[in-house]
PDB file of C-alpha atoms in Angstrom:
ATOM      1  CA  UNK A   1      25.806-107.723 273.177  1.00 86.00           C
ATOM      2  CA  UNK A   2      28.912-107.475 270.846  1.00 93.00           C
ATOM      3  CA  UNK A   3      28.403-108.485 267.267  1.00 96.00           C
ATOM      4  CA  UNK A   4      31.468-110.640 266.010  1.00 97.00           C
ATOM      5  CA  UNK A   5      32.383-110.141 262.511  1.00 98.00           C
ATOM      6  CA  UNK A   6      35.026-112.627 260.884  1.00 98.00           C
ATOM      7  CA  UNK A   7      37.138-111.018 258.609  1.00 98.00           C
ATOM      8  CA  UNK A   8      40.188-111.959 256.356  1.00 97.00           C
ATOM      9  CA  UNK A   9      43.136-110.687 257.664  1.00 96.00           C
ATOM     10  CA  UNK A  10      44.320-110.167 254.389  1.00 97.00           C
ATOM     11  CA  UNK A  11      41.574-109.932 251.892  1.00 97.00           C
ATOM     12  CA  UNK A  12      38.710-108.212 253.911  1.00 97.00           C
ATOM     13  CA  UNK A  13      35.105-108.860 252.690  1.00 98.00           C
ATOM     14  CA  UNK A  14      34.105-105.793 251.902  1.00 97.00           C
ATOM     15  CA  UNK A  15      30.372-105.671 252.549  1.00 98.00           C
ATOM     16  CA  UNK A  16      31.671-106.360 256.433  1.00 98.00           C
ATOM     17  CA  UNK A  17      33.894-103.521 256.184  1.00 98.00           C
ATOM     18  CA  UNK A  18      31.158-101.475 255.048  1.00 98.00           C
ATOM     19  CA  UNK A  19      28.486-103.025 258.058  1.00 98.00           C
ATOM     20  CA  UNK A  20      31.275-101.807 260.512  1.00 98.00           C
ATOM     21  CA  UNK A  21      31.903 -98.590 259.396  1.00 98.00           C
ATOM     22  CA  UNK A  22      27.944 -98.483 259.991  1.00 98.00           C
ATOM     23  CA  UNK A  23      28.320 -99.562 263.711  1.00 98.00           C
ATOM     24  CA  UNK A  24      31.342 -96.676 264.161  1.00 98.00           C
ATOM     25  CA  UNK A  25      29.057 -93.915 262.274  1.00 97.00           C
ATOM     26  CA  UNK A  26      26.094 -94.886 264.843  1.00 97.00           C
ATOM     27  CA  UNK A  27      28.210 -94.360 267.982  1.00 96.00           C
ATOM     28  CA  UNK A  28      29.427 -98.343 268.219  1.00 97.00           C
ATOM     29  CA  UNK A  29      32.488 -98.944 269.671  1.00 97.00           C
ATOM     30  CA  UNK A  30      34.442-101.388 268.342  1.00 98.00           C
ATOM     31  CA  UNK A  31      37.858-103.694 268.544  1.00 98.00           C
ATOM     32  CA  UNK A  32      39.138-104.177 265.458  1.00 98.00           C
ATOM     33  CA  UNK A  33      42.836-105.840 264.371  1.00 98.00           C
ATOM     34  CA  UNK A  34      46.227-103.574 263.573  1.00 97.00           C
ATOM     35  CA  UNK A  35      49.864-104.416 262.858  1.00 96.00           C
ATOM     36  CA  UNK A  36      50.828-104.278 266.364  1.00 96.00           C
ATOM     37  CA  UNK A  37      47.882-105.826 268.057  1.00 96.00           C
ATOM     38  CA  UNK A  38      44.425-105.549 268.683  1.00 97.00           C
ATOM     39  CA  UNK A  39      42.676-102.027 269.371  1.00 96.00           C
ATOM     40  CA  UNK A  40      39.752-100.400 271.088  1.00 96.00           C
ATOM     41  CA  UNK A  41      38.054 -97.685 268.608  1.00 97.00           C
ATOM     42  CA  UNK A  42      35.166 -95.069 267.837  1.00 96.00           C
ATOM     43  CA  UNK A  43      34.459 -92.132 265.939  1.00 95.00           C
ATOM     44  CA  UNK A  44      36.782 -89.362 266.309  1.00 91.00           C
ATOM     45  CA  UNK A  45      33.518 -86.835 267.421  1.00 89.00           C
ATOM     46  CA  UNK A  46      31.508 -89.196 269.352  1.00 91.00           C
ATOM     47  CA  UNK A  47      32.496 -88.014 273.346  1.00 90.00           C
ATOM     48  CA  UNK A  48      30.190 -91.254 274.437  1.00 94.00           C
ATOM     49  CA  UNK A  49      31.880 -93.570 272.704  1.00 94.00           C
ATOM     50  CA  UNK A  50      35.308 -92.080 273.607  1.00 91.00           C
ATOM     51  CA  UNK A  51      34.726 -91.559 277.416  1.00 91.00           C
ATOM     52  CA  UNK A  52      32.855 -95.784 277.492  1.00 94.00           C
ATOM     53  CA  UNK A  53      36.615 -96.206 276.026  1.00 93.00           C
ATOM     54  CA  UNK A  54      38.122 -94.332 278.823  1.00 91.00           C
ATOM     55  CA  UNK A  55      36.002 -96.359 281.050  1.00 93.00           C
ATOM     56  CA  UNK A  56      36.476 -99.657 279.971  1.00 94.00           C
ATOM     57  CA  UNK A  57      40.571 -98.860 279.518  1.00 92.00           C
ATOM     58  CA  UNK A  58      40.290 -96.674 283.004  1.00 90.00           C
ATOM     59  CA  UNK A  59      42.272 -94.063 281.413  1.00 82.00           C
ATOM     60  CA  UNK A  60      42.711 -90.350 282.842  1.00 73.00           C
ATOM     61  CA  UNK A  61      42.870 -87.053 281.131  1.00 67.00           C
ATOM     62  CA  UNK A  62      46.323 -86.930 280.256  1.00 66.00           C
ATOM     63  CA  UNK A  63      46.564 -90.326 278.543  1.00 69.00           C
ATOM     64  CA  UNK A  64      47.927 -89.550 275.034  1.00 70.00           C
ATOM     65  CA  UNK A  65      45.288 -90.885 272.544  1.00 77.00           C
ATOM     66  CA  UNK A  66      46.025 -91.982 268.795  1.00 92.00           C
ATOM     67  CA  UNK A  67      44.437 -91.044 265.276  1.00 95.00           C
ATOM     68  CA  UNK A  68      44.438 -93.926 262.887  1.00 97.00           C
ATOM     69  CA  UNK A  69      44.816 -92.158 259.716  1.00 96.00           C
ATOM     70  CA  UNK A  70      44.465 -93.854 256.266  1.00 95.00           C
ATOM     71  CA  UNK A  71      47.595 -91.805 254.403  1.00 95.00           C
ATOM     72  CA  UNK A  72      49.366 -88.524 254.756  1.00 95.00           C
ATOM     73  CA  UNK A  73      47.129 -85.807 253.743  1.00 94.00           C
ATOM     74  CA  UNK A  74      44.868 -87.312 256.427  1.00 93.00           C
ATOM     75  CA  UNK A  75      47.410 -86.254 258.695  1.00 94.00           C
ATOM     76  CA  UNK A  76      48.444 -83.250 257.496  1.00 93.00           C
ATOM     77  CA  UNK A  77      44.873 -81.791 258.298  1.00 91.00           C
ATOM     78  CA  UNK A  78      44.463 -83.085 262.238  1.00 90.00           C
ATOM     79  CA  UNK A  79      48.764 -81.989 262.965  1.00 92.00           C
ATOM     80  CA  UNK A  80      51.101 -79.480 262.423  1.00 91.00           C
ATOM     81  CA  UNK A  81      53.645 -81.643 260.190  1.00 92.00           C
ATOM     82  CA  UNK A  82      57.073 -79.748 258.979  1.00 90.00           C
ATOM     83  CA  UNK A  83      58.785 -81.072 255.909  1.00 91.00           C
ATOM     84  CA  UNK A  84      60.968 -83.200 257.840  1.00 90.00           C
ATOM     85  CA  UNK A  85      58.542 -84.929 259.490  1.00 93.00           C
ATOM     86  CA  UNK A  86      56.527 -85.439 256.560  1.00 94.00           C
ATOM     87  CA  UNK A  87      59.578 -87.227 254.579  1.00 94.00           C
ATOM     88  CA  UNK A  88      59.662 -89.421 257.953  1.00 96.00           C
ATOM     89  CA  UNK A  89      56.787 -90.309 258.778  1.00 96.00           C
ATOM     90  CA  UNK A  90      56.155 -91.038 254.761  1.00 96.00           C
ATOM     91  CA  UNK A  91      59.310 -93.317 254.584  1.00 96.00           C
ATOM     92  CA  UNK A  92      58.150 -95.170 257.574  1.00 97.00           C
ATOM     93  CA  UNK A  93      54.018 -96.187 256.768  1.00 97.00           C
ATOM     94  CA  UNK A  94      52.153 -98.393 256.692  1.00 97.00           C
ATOM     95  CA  UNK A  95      53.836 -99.308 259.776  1.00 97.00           C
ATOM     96  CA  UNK A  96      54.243-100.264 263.543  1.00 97.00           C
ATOM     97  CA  UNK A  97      54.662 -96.394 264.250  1.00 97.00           C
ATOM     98  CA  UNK A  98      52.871 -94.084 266.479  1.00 97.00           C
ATOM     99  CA  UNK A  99      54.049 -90.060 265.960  1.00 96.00           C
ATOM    100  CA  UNK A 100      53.224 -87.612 268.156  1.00 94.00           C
ATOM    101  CA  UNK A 101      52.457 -84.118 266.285  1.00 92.00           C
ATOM    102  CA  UNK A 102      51.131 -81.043 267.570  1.00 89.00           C
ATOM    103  CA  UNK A 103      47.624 -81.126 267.011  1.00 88.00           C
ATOM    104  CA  UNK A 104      45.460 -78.677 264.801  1.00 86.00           C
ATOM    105  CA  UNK A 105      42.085 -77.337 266.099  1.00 84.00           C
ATOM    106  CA  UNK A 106      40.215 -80.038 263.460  1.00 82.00           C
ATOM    107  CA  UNK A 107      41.221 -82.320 266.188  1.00 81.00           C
ATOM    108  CA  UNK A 108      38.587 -82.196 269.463  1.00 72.00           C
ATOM    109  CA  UNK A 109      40.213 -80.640 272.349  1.00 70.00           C
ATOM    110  CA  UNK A 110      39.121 -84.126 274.438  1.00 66.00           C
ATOM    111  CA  UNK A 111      41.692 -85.543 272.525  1.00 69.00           C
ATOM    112  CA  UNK A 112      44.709 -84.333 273.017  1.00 63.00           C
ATOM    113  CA  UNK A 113      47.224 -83.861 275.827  1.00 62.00           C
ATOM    114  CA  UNK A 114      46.411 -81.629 277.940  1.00 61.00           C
ATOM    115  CA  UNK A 115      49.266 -79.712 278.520  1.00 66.00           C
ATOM    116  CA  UNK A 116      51.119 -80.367 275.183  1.00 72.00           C
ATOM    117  CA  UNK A 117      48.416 -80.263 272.968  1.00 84.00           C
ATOM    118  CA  UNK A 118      49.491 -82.794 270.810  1.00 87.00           C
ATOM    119  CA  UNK A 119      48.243 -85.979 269.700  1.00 89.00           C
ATOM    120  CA  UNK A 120      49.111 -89.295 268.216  1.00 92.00           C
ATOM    121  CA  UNK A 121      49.356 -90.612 264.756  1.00 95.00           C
ATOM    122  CA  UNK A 122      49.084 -94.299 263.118  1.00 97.00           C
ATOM    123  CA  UNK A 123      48.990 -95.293 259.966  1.00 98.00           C
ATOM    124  CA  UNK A 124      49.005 -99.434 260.338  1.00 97.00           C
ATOM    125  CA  UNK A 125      50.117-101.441 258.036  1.00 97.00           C
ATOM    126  CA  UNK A 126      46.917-104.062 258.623  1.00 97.00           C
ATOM    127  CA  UNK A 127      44.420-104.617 255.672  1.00 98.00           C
ATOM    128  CA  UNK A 128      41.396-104.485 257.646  1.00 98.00           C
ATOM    129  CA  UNK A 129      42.548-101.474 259.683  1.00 98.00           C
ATOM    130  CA  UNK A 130      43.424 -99.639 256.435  1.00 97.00           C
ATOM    131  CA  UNK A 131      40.090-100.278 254.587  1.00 98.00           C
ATOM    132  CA  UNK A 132      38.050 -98.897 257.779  1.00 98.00           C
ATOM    133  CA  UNK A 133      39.401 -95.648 257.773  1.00 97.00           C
ATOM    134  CA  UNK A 134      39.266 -95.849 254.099  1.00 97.00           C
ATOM    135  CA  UNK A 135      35.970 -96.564 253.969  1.00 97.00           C
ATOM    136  CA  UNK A 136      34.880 -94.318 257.140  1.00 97.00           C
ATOM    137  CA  UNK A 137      36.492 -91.084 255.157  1.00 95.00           C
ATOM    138  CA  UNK A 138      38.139 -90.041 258.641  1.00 93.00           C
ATOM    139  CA  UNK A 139      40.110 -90.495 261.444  1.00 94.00           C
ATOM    140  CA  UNK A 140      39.572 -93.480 263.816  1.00 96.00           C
ATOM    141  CA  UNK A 141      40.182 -92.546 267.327  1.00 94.00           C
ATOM    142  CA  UNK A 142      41.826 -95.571 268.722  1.00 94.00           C
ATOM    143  CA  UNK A 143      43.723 -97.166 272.096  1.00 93.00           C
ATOM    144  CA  UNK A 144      45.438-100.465 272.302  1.00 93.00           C
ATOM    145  CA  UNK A 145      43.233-102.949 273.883  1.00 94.00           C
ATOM    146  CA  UNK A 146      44.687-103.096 277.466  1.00 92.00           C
ATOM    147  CA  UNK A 147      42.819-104.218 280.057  1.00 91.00           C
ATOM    148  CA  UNK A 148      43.269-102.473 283.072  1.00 90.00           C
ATOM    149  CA  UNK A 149      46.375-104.232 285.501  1.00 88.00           C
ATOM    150  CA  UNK A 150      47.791-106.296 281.989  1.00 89.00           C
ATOM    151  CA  UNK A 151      51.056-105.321 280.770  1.00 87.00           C
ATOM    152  CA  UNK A 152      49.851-106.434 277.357  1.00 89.00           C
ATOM    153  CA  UNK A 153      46.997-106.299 274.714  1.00 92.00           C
ATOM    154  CA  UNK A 154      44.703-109.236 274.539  1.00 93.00           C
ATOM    155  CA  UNK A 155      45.698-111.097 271.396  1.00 96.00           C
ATOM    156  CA  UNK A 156      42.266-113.959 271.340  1.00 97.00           C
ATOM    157  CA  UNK A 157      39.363-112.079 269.465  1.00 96.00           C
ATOM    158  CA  UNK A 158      37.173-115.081 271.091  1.00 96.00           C
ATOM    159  CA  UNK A 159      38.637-114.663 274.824  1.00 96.00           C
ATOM    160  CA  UNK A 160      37.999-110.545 273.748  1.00 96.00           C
ATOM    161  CA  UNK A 161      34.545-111.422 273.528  1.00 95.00           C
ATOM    162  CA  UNK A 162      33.838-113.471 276.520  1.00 95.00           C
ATOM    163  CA  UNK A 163      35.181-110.170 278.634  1.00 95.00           C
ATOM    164  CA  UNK A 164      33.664-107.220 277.245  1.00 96.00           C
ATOM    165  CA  UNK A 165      30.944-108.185 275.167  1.00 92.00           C
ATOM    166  CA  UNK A 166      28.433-106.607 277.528  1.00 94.00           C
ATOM    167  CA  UNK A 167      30.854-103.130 277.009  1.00 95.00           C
ATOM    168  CA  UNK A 168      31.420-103.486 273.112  1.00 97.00           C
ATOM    169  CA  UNK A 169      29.301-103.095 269.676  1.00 98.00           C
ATOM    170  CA  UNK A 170      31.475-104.924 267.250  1.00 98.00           C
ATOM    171  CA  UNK A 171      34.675-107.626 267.757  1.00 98.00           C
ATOM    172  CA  UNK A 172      36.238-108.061 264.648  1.00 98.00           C
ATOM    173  CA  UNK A 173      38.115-111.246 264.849  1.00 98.00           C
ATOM    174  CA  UNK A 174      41.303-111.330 262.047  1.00 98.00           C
ATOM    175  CA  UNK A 175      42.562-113.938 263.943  1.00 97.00           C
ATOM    176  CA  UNK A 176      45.683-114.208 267.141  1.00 97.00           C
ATOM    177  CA  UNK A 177      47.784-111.192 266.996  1.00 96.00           C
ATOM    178  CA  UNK A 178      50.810-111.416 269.162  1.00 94.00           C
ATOM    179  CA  UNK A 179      50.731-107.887 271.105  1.00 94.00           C
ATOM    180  CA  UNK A 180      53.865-106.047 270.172  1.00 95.00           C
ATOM    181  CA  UNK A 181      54.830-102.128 271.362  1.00 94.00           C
ATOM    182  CA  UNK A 182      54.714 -99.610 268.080  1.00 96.00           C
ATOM    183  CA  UNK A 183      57.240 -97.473 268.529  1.00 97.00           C
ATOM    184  CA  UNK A 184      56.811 -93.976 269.157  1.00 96.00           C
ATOM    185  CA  UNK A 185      58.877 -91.047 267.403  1.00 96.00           C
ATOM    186  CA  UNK A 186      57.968 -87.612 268.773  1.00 94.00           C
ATOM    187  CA  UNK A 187      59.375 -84.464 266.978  1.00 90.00           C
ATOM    188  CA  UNK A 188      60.146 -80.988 268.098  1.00 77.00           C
ATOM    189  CA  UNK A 189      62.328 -78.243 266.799  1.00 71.00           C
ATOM    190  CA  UNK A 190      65.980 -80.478 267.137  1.00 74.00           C
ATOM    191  CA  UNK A 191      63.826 -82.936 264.783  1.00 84.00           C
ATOM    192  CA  UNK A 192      62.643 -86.266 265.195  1.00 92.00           C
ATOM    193  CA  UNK A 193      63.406 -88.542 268.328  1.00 91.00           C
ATOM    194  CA  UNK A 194      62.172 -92.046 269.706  1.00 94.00           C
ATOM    195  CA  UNK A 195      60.322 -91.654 272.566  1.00 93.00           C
ATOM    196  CA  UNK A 196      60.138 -95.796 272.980  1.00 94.00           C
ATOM    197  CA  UNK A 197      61.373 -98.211 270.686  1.00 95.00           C
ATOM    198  CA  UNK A 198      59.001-101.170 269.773  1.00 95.00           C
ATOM    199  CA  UNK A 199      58.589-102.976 266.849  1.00 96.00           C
ATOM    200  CA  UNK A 200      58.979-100.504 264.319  1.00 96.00           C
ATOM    201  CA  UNK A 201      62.531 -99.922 263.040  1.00 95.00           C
ATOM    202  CA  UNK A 202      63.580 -96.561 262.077  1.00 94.00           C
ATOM    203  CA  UNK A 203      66.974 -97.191 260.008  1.00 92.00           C
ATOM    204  CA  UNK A 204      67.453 -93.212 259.709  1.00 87.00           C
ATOM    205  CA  UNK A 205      67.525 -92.217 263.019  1.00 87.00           C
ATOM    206  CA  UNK A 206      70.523 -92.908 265.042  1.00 62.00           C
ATOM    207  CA  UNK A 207      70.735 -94.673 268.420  1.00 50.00           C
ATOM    208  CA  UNK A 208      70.235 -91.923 270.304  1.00 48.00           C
ATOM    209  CA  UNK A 209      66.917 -91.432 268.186  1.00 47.00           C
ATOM    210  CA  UNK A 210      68.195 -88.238 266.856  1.00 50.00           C
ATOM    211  CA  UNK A 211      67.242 -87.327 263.373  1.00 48.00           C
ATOM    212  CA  UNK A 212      69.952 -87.764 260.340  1.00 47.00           C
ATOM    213  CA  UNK A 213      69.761 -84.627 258.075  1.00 44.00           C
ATOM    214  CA  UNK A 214      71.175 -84.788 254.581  1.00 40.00           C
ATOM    215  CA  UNK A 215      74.254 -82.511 253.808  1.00 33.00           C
TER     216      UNK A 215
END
């Protein structure tokens, strides 16, 4: 049975910040609130956890997954970031961005493509999502939460409870957030590029997602 935390969207209580963290350290899996919408999430080493994700989101092994990271030098030690994706990715978070980097070996192999070896990045721009990976000290391995044949996220923490409370440890209810697409900028050696454009906005990049170098 799920525990159901209330939590300020905008000024988290701290001491339930700190009791989740404790449910993601023990193997809990949890749904928690971002910019975006709401996500699915559990400790970035915990292949029980991740795989009752893949169960519950019926993903397959070539699903890209996503790092919530809590700032830049987080990032910079699970991917292979180049200058000018650092001065990107730093102009554009906190934000509605997911970036896919090449992914160093810190990051398990059961997370990352396949093929490409790569993996995704967040850094939301969501107080409670922010404080968690604050206070967990480490990446949170995270999906949106899509139910298997929606075309969206469910956006009710209550109605997220009635259908997977049997599946989850923790809901952690910030109130309705309208499920909105991040976008997605991917990066390779002719620079940055939007893979699929969503509710970040990337000003720099031009409209055919192509990278704008100075001089």
């Amino acid at each position: 049975m799920a525990q159901f935390f209330e939590i300020h969207p905008e000024s988290p209580q701290l001491r339930l910040i700190h009791r989740a963290v404790e449910i993601i350290r023990k193997g809990g899996v949890i749904v928690y609130p971002t910019d975006s919408s709401y996500a699915i999430a559990c400790h970035i080493g915990d292949k029980q956890a991740l795989d009752k994700i893949r169960r519950i989101r019926q993903l397959d092994d070539k699903h890209n997954f996503t790092l919530v990271c809590k700032d830049l030098a987080q990032v910079s030690m699970f991917t292979k970031i180049g200058n000018d994706a650092f001065r990107l990715i730093k102009a554009l978070t906190p934000g509605a961005f997911t970036f896919i980097l090449d992914a160093t070996r810190e990051v398990p192999r059961r997370l990352q493509h396949p093929k490409k070896k790569t993996v995704g990045i967040r850094i939301p721009d969501h107080p409670v999502a922010q404080l968690l990976v604050q206070e967990l000290g480490e990446p949170l391995f995270s999906s949106t939460l899509m139910l298997p044949g929606e075309e969206e996220a469910l956006t009710d923490p209550y109605e997220i409870r009635n259908k997977l409370e049997h599946e989850l440890d923790l809901v952690i209810d910030a109130g309705i957030i309208e499920s909105e697409q991040t976008t997605i900028i991917g990066f390779s050696g002719n620079g940055a590029e939007i893979i699929r454009q969503g509710k970040g906005l990337a000003p720099m990049l031009d409209r055919r997602g192509a990278y704008r170098h100075d001089g």
